[in-house]
Coordinates of C-alpha atoms in Angstrom, one line a residue:
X7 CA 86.9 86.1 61.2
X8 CA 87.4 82.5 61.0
X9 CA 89.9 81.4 58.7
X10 CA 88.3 78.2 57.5
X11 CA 84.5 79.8 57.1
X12 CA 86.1 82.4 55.5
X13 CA 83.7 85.1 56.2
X14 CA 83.8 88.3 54.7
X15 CA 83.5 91.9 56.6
X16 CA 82.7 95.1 54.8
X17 CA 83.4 98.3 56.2
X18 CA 85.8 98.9 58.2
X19 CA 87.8 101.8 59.7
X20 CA 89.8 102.4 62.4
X21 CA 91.2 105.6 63.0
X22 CA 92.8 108.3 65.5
X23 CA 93.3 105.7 67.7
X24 CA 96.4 105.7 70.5
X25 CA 97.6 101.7 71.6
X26 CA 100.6 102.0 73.5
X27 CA 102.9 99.0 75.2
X28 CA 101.0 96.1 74.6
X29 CA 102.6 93.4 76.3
X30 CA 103.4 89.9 75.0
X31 CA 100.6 90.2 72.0
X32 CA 100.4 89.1 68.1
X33 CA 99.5 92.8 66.9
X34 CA 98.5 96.3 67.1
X35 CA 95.8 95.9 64.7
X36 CA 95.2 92.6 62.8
X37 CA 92.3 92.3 60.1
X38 CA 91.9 89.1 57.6
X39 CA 89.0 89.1 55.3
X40 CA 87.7 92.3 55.5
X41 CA 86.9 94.3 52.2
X42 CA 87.1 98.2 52.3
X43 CA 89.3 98.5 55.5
X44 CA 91.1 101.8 56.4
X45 CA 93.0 101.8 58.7
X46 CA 94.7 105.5 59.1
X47 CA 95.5 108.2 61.8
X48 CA 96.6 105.7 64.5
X49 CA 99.3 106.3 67.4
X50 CA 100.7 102.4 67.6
X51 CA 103.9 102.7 69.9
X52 CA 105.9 100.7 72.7
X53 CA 108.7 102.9 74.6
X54 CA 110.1 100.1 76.4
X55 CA 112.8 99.4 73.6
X56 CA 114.8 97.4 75.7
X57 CA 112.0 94.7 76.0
X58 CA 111.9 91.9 73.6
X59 CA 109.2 90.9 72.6
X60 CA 106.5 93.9 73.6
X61 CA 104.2 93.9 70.5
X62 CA 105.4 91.9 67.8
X63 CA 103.5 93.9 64.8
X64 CA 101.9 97.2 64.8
X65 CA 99.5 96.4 61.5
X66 CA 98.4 93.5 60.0
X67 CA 96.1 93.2 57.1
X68 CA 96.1 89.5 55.6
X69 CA 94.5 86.2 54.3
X70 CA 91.9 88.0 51.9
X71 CA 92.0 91.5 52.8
X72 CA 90.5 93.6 49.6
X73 CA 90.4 97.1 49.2
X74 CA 92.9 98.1 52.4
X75 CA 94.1 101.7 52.8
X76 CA 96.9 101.9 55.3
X77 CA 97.7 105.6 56.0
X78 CA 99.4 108.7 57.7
X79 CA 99.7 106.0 60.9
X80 CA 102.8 106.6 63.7
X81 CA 104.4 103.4 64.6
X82 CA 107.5 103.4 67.1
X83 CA 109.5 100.8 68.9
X84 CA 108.2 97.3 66.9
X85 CA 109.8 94.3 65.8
X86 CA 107.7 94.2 63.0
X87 CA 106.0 97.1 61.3
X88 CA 103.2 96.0 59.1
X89 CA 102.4 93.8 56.6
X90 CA 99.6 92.5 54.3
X91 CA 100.2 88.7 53.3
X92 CA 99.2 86.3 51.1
X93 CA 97.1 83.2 53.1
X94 CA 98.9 79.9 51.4
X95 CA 97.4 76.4 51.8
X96 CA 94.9 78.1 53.8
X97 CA 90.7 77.0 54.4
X98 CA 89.0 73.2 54.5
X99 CA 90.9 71.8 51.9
X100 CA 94.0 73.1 53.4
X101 CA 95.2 74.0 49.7
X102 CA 93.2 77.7 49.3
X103 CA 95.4 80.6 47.7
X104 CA 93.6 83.8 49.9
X105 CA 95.9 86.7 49.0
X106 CA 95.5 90.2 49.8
X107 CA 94.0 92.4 46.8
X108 CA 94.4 95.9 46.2
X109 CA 96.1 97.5 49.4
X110 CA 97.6 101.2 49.6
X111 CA 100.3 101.5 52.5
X112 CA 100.7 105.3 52.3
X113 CA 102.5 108.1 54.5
X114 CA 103.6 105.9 57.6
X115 CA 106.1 106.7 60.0
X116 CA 108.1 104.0 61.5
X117 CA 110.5 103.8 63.8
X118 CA 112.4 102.6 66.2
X119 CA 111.7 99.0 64.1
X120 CA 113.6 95.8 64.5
X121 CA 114.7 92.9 66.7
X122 CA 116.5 95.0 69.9
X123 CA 118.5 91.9 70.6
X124 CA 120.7 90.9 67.5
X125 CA 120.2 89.8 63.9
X126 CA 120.6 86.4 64.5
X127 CA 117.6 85.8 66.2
X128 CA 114.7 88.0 65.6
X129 CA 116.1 90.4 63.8
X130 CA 117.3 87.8 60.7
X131 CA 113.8 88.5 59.5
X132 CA 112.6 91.1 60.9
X133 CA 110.8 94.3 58.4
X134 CA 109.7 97.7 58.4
X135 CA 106.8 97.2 55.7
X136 CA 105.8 93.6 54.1
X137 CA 104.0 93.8 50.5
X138 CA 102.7 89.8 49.6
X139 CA 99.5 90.5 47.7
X140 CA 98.2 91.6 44.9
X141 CA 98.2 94.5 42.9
X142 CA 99.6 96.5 45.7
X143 CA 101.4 99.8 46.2
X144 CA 104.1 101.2 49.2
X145 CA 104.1 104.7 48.7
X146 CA 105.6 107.6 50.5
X147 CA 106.4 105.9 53.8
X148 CA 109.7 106.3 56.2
X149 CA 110.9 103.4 57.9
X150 CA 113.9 103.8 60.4
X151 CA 115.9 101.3 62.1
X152 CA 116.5 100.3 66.0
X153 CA 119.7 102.3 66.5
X154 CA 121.5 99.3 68.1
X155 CA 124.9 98.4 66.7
X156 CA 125.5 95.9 64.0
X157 CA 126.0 92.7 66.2
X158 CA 123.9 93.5 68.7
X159 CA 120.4 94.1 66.8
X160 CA 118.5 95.9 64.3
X161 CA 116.3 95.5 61.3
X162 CA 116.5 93.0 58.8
X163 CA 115.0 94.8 55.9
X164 CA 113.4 98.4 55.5
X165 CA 110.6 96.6 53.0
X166 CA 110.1 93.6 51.6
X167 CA 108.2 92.8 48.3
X168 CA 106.9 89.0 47.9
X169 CA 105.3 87.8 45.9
X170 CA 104.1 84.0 46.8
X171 CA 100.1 83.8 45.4
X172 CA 99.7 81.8 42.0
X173 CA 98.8 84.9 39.6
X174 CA 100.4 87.9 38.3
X175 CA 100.1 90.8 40.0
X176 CA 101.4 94.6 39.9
X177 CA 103.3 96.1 43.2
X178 CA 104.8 99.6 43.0
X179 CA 107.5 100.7 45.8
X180 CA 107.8 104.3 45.5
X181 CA 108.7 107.6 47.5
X182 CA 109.8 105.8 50.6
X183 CA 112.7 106.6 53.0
X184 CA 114.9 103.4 54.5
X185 CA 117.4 104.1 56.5
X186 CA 119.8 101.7 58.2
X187 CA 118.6 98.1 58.1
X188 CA 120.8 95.3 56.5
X189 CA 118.5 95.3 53.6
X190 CA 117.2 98.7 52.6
X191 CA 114.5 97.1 49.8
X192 CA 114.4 93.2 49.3
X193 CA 112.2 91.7 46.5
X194 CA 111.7 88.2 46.7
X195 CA 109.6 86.2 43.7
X196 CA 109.7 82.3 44.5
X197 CA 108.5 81.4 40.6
X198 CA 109.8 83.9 38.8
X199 CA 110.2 82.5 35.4
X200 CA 106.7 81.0 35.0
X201 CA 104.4 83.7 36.4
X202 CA 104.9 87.3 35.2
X203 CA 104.4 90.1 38.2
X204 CA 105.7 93.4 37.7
X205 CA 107.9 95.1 40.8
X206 CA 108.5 98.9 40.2
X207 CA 110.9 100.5 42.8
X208 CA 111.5 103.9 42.3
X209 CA 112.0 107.1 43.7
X210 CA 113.5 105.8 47.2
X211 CA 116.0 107.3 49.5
X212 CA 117.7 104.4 51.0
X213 CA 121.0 105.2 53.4
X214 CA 123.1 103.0 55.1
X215 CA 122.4 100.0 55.0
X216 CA 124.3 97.1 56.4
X217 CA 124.8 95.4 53.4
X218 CA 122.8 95.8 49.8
X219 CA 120.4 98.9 49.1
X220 CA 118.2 96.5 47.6
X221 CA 118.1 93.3 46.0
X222 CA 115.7 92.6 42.7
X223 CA 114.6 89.1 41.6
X224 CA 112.6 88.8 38.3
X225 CA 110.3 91.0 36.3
X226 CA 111.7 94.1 38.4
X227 CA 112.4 97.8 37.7
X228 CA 115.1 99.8 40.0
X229 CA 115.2 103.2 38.5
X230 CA 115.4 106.6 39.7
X231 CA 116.6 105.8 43.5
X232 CA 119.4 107.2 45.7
X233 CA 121.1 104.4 47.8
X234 CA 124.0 106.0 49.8
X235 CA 126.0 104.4 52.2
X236 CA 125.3 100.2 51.6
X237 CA 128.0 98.8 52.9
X238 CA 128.8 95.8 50.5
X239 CA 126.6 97.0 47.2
X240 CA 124.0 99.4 46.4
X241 CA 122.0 97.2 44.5
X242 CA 122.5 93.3 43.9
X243 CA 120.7 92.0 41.0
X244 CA 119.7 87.8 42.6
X245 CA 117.6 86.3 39.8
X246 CA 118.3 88.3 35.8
X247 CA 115.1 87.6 34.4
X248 CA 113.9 90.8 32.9
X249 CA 115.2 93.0 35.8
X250 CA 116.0 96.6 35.0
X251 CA 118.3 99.1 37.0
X252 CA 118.1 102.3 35.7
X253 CA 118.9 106.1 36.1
X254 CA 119.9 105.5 39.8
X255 CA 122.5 107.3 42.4
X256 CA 124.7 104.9 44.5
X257 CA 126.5 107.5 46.8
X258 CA 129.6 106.3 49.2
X259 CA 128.9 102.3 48.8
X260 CA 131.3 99.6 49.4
X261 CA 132.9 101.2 51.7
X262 CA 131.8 99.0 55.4
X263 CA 134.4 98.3 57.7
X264 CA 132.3 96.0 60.0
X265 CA 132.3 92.0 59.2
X266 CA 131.1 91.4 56.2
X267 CA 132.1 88.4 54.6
X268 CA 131.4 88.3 50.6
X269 CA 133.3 90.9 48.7
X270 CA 132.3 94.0 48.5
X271 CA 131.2 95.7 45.6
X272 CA 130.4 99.2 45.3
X273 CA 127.2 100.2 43.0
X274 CA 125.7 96.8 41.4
X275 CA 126.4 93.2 41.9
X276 CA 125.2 90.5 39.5
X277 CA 124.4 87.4 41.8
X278 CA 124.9 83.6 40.7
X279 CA 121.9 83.1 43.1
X280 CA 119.0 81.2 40.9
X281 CA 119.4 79.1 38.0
X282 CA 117.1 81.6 36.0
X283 CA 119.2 83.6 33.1
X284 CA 117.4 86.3 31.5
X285 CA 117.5 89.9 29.9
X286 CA 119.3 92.6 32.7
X287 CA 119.6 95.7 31.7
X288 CA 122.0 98.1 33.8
X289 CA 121.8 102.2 32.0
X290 CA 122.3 105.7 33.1
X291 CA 123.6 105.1 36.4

Protein backbone atom coordinates (compact mmCIF):
# COMPACT_ATOMS: atom_id res chain seq x y z
CA UNK A 1 0.00 0.00 0.00
CA UNK A 2 1.13 3.49 -0.57
CA UNK A 3 2.51 5.02 2.32
CA UNK A 4 1.29 8.57 1.76
CA UNK A 5 -2.49 7.46 0.60
CA UNK A 6 -2.42 5.43 3.39
CA UNK A 7 -4.78 2.76 2.32
CA UNK A 8 -5.97 0.20 4.44
CA UNK A 9 -6.19 -3.73 3.59
CA UNK A 10 -8.39 -6.15 5.55
CA UNK A 11 -7.82 -9.66 5.55
CA UNK A 12 -5.00 -11.01 5.20
CA UNK A 13 -3.21 -14.37 5.57
CA UNK A 14 -0.40 -15.91 4.45
CA UNK A 15 0.43 -19.27 5.41
CA UNK A 16 2.32 -22.72 4.86
CA UNK A 17 4.28 -21.02 2.59
CA UNK A 18 8.19 -22.12 1.73
CA UNK A 19 10.56 -18.78 0.38
CA UNK A 20 13.96 -19.85 0.28
CA UNK A 21 17.41 -17.77 -0.74
CA UNK A 22 16.11 -14.76 -1.89
CA UNK A 23 18.80 -12.81 -3.26
CA UNK A 24 19.64 -9.12 -2.69
CA UNK A 25 15.81 -8.27 -1.40
CA UNK A 26 14.24 -5.99 1.47
CA UNK A 27 12.11 -8.96 3.01
CA UNK A 28 10.55 -12.37 3.16
CA UNK A 29 7.23 -11.01 3.79
CA UNK A 30 6.54 -7.18 4.28
CA UNK A 31 2.96 -5.84 5.05
CA UNK A 32 2.22 -1.96 6.11
CA UNK A 33 -1.38 -1.04 6.68
CA UNK A 34 -3.08 -4.08 6.69
CA UNK A 35 -5.65 -4.83 9.56
CA UNK A 36 -6.28 -8.57 10.62
CA UNK A 37 -3.02 -10.03 9.05
CA UNK A 38 -1.75 -13.53 9.97
CA UNK A 39 0.92 -14.40 8.95
CA UNK A 40 1.79 -18.17 10.36
CA UNK A 41 3.05 -21.63 9.21
CA UNK A 42 5.70 -20.16 6.83
CA UNK A 43 9.25 -21.87 5.82
CA UNK A 44 11.38 -18.38 5.34
CA UNK A 45 15.10 -19.59 5.06
CA UNK A 46 18.54 -18.79 3.26
CA UNK A 47 21.36 -21.70 3.53
CA UNK A 48 23.97 -19.71 1.97
CA UNK A 49 25.23 -18.29 5.49
CA UNK A 50 28.35 -17.24 4.19
CA UNK A 51 26.58 -14.63 1.85
CA UNK A 52 26.01 -11.19 3.12
CA UNK A 53 23.45 -9.74 2.43
CA UNK A 54 20.86 -12.71 1.03
CA UNK A 55 17.51 -11.58 2.45
CA UNK A 56 17.84 -8.86 4.81
CA UNK A 57 14.38 -9.64 6.94
CA UNK A 58 12.28 -12.65 6.99
CA UNK A 59 8.91 -10.68 8.43
CA UNK A 60 7.95 -7.33 8.37
CA UNK A 61 4.75 -6.00 9.62
CA UNK A 62 4.85 -1.95 9.98
CA UNK A 63 3.57 1.60 9.45
CA UNK A 64 -0.13 0.86 10.61
CA UNK A 65 -0.39 -2.69 10.78
CA UNK A 66 -3.50 -3.55 13.34
CA UNK A 67 -4.53 -6.71 14.46
CA UNK A 68 -1.19 -8.83 13.28
CA UNK A 69 -0.74 -12.44 14.38
CA UNK A 70 2.75 -13.61 13.73
CA UNK A 71 3.00 -17.45 14.46
CA UNK A 72 4.55 -21.01 14.59
CA UNK A 73 6.82 -19.56 11.39
CA UNK A 74 10.62 -21.18 10.73
CA UNK A 75 13.06 -18.60 9.97
CA UNK A 76 16.92 -19.64 9.31
CA UNK A 77 20.03 -17.92 8.15
CA UNK A 78 18.72 -13.88 8.34
CA UNK A 79 20.28 -10.75 9.27
CA UNK A 80 17.24 -9.63 10.56
CA UNK A 81 14.40 -11.68 11.88
CA UNK A 82 11.23 -9.76 12.13
CA UNK A 83 9.88 -6.77 13.29
CA UNK A 84 6.70 -4.67 13.54
CA UNK A 85 7.61 -0.81 13.63
CA UNK A 86 6.28 2.20 14.38
CA UNK A 87 5.94 4.66 10.96
CA UNK A 88 7.52 8.22 12.37
CA UNK A 89 7.14 11.48 10.50
CA UNK A 90 5.45 9.42 7.98
CA UNK A 91 2.34 10.56 5.19
CA UNK A 92 1.65 14.17 3.33
CA UNK A 93 2.52 16.26 6.05
CA UNK A 94 5.53 14.37 6.62
CA UNK A 95 4.75 14.55 10.54
CA UNK A 96 2.07 11.42 10.87
CA UNK A 97 2.63 8.96 13.96
CA UNK A 98 1.41 5.39 12.15
CA UNK A 99 2.40 2.75 14.65
CA UNK A 100 1.61 -0.74 14.65
CA UNK A 101 -1.48 -1.80 17.00
CA UNK A 102 -2.15 -4.92 18.57
CA UNK A 103 0.40 -7.54 17.13
CA UNK A 104 1.07 -11.20 18.63
CA UNK A 105 4.66 -12.63 17.60
CA UNK A 106 4.03 -16.11 18.92
CA UNK A 107 5.98 -19.60 18.61
CA UNK A 108 8.79 -18.60 16.09
CA UNK A 109 11.83 -20.33 15.43
CA UNK A 110 14.78 -18.44 14.49
CA UNK A 111 17.96 -19.17 13.64
CA UNK A 112 20.96 -18.91 12.30
CA UNK A 113 20.21 -14.75 12.77
CA UNK A 114 22.71 -12.01 12.59
CA UNK A 115 25.28 -10.12 10.53
CA UNK A 116 27.77 -13.22 9.27
CA UNK A 117 30.54 -10.67 8.83
CA UNK A 118 31.28 -8.82 12.21
CA UNK A 119 29.51 -6.66 14.72
CA UNK A 120 30.78 -3.63 13.59
CA UNK A 121 29.04 -3.39 10.50
CA UNK A 122 25.78 -5.03 10.19
CA UNK A 123 25.75 -6.86 12.94
CA UNK A 124 25.96 -3.42 15.53
CA UNK A 125 22.19 -3.49 15.01
CA UNK A 126 21.28 -6.36 13.92
CA UNK A 127 17.88 -8.46 15.89
CA UNK A 128 16.18 -11.57 16.26
CA UNK A 129 12.62 -10.00 16.98
CA UNK A 130 11.81 -6.03 16.98
CA UNK A 131 8.62 -4.99 19.15
CA UNK A 132 7.93 -0.82 18.21
CA UNK A 133 4.12 -0.67 18.43
CA UNK A 134 1.54 -0.68 20.44
CA UNK A 135 0.03 -2.79 22.85
CA UNK A 136 2.04 -5.68 21.71
CA UNK A 137 3.20 -9.09 23.01
CA UNK A 138 6.58 -11.50 22.16
CA UNK A 139 5.53 -14.68 23.46
CA UNK A 140 7.04 -18.13 23.37
CA UNK A 141 9.57 -17.63 20.65
CA UNK A 142 13.35 -19.00 20.32
CA UNK A 143 15.87 -16.86 18.71
CA UNK A 144 19.41 -18.30 18.14
CA UNK A 145 22.47 -16.62 17.12
CA UNK A 146 24.95 -16.98 13.85
CA UNK A 147 27.46 -19.16 15.48
CA UNK A 148 30.43 -17.00 14.24
CA UNK A 149 32.94 -15.96 16.83
CA UNK A 150 32.83 -12.78 18.71
CA UNK A 151 34.99 -10.44 16.33
CA UNK A 152 34.01 -11.87 13.41
CA UNK A 153 29.99 -11.66 13.48
CA UNK A 154 26.87 -12.38 15.14
CA UNK A 155 23.67 -10.88 16.47
CA UNK A 156 23.37 -7.78 18.03
CA UNK A 157 20.38 -8.43 20.20
CA UNK A 158 17.99 -11.55 20.69
CA UNK A 159 14.88 -8.85 21.00
CA UNK A 160 14.49 -5.49 21.08
CA UNK A 161 11.54 -3.54 22.79
CA UNK A 162 10.98 0.25 21.47
CA UNK A 163 8.96 2.10 22.11
CA UNK A 164 9.15 5.51 19.85
CA UNK A 165 5.07 6.37 19.04
CA UNK A 166 3.71 9.40 21.13
CA UNK A 167 1.19 7.31 23.52
CA UNK A 168 1.29 4.80 26.16
CA UNK A 169 1.20 1.51 25.34
CA UNK A 170 1.48 -2.07 26.92
CA UNK A 171 4.30 -4.72 25.54
CA UNK A 172 4.75 -8.06 27.26
CA UNK A 173 8.12 -10.17 26.55
CA UNK A 174 7.48 -13.51 27.80
CA UNK A 175 8.41 -17.31 27.41
CA UNK A 176 11.18 -16.72 24.88
CA UNK A 177 14.57 -18.46 24.49
CA UNK A 178 17.80 -16.07 23.45
CA UNK A 179 20.76 -17.50 23.18
CA UNK A 180 24.07 -15.90 22.35
CA UNK A 181 23.81 -12.46 20.93
CA UNK A 182 25.61 -9.46 22.60
CA UNK A 183 22.29 -8.32 23.98
CA UNK A 184 19.94 -11.09 25.00
CA UNK A 185 16.78 -8.57 25.66
CA UNK A 186 17.29 -4.70 24.99
CA UNK A 187 14.44 -2.21 25.93
CA UNK A 188 14.80 1.03 24.59
CA UNK A 189 12.12 4.04 25.63
CA UNK A 190 13.38 7.43 23.99
CA UNK A 191 10.77 9.61 26.46
CA UNK A 192 10.64 7.78 29.29
CA UNK A 193 9.75 10.20 31.89
CA UNK A 194 6.89 11.96 30.15
CA UNK A 195 4.88 9.09 28.60
CA UNK A 196 4.02 6.09 30.71
CA UNK A 197 4.32 2.54 28.70
CA UNK A 198 4.54 -0.50 30.60
CA UNK A 199 7.50 -3.25 29.47
CA UNK A 200 6.87 -6.76 31.20
CA UNK A 201 9.80 -9.19 30.63
CA UNK A 202 9.42 -12.36 32.20
CA UNK A 203 9.79 -15.86 32.09
CA UNK A 204 12.88 -15.87 29.51
CA UNK A 205 15.78 -18.19 29.19
CA UNK A 206 18.57 -16.01 28.01
CA UNK A 207 22.23 -17.84 27.81
CA UNK A 208 25.33 -16.42 26.84
CA UNK A 209 25.30 -13.52 25.88
CA UNK A 210 28.24 -11.34 24.87
CA UNK A 211 27.70 -8.74 27.22
CA UNK A 212 24.20 -7.91 29.34
CA UNK A 213 21.16 -10.43 29.55
CA UNK A 214 19.12 -7.49 29.07
CA UNK A 215 19.02 -3.97 29.56
CA UNK A 216 15.61 -2.03 31.05
CA UNK A 217 14.88 1.62 30.53
CA UNK A 218 11.84 3.18 32.27
CA UNK A 219 8.44 1.92 33.38
CA UNK A 220 9.92 -1.85 33.05
CA UNK A 221 9.47 -5.17 34.91
CA UNK A 222 12.39 -7.96 34.81
CA UNK A 223 11.10 -10.67 36.94
CA UNK A 224 11.06 -14.34 36.95
CA UNK A 225 13.95 -14.90 34.14
CA UNK A 226 17.03 -17.03 34.00
CA UNK A 227 20.12 -15.20 32.36
CA UNK A 228 23.16 -17.57 32.44
CA UNK A 229 26.24 -17.01 31.07
CA UNK A 230 26.36 -12.76 30.10
CA UNK A 231 29.53 -12.05 30.05
CA UNK A 232 29.77 -8.52 31.68
CA UNK A 233 26.21 -8.41 33.62
CA UNK A 234 23.05 -10.30 33.63
CA UNK A 235 20.91 -7.47 33.74
CA UNK A 236 21.92 -3.55 33.46
CA UNK A 237 19.39 -1.25 34.77
CA UNK A 238 20.07 2.26 31.80
CA UNK A 239 17.40 4.69 32.81
CA UNK A 240 15.76 3.99 36.96
CA UNK A 241 12.52 5.39 36.38
CA UNK A 242 10.11 2.90 37.90
CA UNK A 243 12.04 -0.18 36.66
CA UNK A 244 11.69 -3.41 38.64
CA UNK A 245 14.00 -6.49 38.73
CA UNK A 246 12.62 -9.14 40.50
CA UNK A 247 12.60 -12.88 41.51
CA UNK A 248 15.27 -13.59 38.73
CA UNK A 249 18.23 -16.31 38.31
CA UNK A 250 21.66 -14.90 36.97
CA UNK A 251 23.69 -18.21 36.62
CA UNK A 252 27.69 -18.10 35.74
CA UNK A 253 27.74 -14.05 34.76
CA UNK A 254 30.66 -11.89 34.73
CA UNK A 255 32.79 -14.33 33.98
CA UNK A 256 33.91 -13.36 29.85
CA UNK A 257 37.30 -13.60 28.92
CA UNK A 258 36.97 -11.98 25.41
CA UNK A 259 37.56 -7.97 25.07
CA UNK A 260 35.23 -6.31 26.85
CA UNK A 261 36.09 -3.07 27.97
CA UNK A 262 33.76 -1.70 30.91
CA UNK A 263 34.00 -3.64 34.15
CA UNK A 264 32.32 -6.34 34.56
CA UNK A 265 29.80 -6.97 36.84
CA UNK A 266 28.20 -10.10 37.60
CA UNK A 267 24.22 -10.10 38.24
CA UNK A 268 22.91 -6.28 37.98
CA UNK A 269 24.49 -3.15 37.06
CA UNK A 270 22.91 0.29 37.77
CA UNK A 271 23.97 2.56 34.68
CA UNK A 272 24.73 6.45 34.93
CA UNK A 273 23.26 6.35 31.31
CA UNK A 274 20.10 9.00 31.24
CA UNK A 275 19.68 11.96 33.31
CA UNK A 276 16.23 10.34 34.52
CA UNK A 277 16.36 9.28 38.51
CA UNK A 278 13.51 7.34 39.60
CA UNK A 279 12.14 4.48 41.97
CA UNK A 280 14.37 0.91 41.21
CA UNK A 281 13.53 -1.66 42.92
CA UNK A 282 16.06 -4.86 42.95
CA UNK A 283 14.26 -8.07 45.35
CA UNK A 284 14.42 -11.73 45.61
CA UNK A 285 17.11 -12.34 43.28
Amino acid sequence: ASLDAAPTTDGVNMHDCELKNLLNVNHGISACFVKNLRVDNNKIWNDITTYSPIDNMAIDASRGCVGVEITNNWIYGFDYGMKCETQINSGPSGTEMRPSRRVLIANNWLEEIGDPAAFTSGGDNTFGIKVNGTDAVCIGNTVLTRTVSLTTGGLYAGIIVVNTHDMDSHVEVSGNRVVGPKYGILHNDTTVATRECSVDIHHNRIDSCVLYGASLQGNSTFDNNIVKGAGETGVEIQIANMTFVRNNRFLDCGVTDNAVISAIVGAVYQSTNGAIGGYTEVTGN
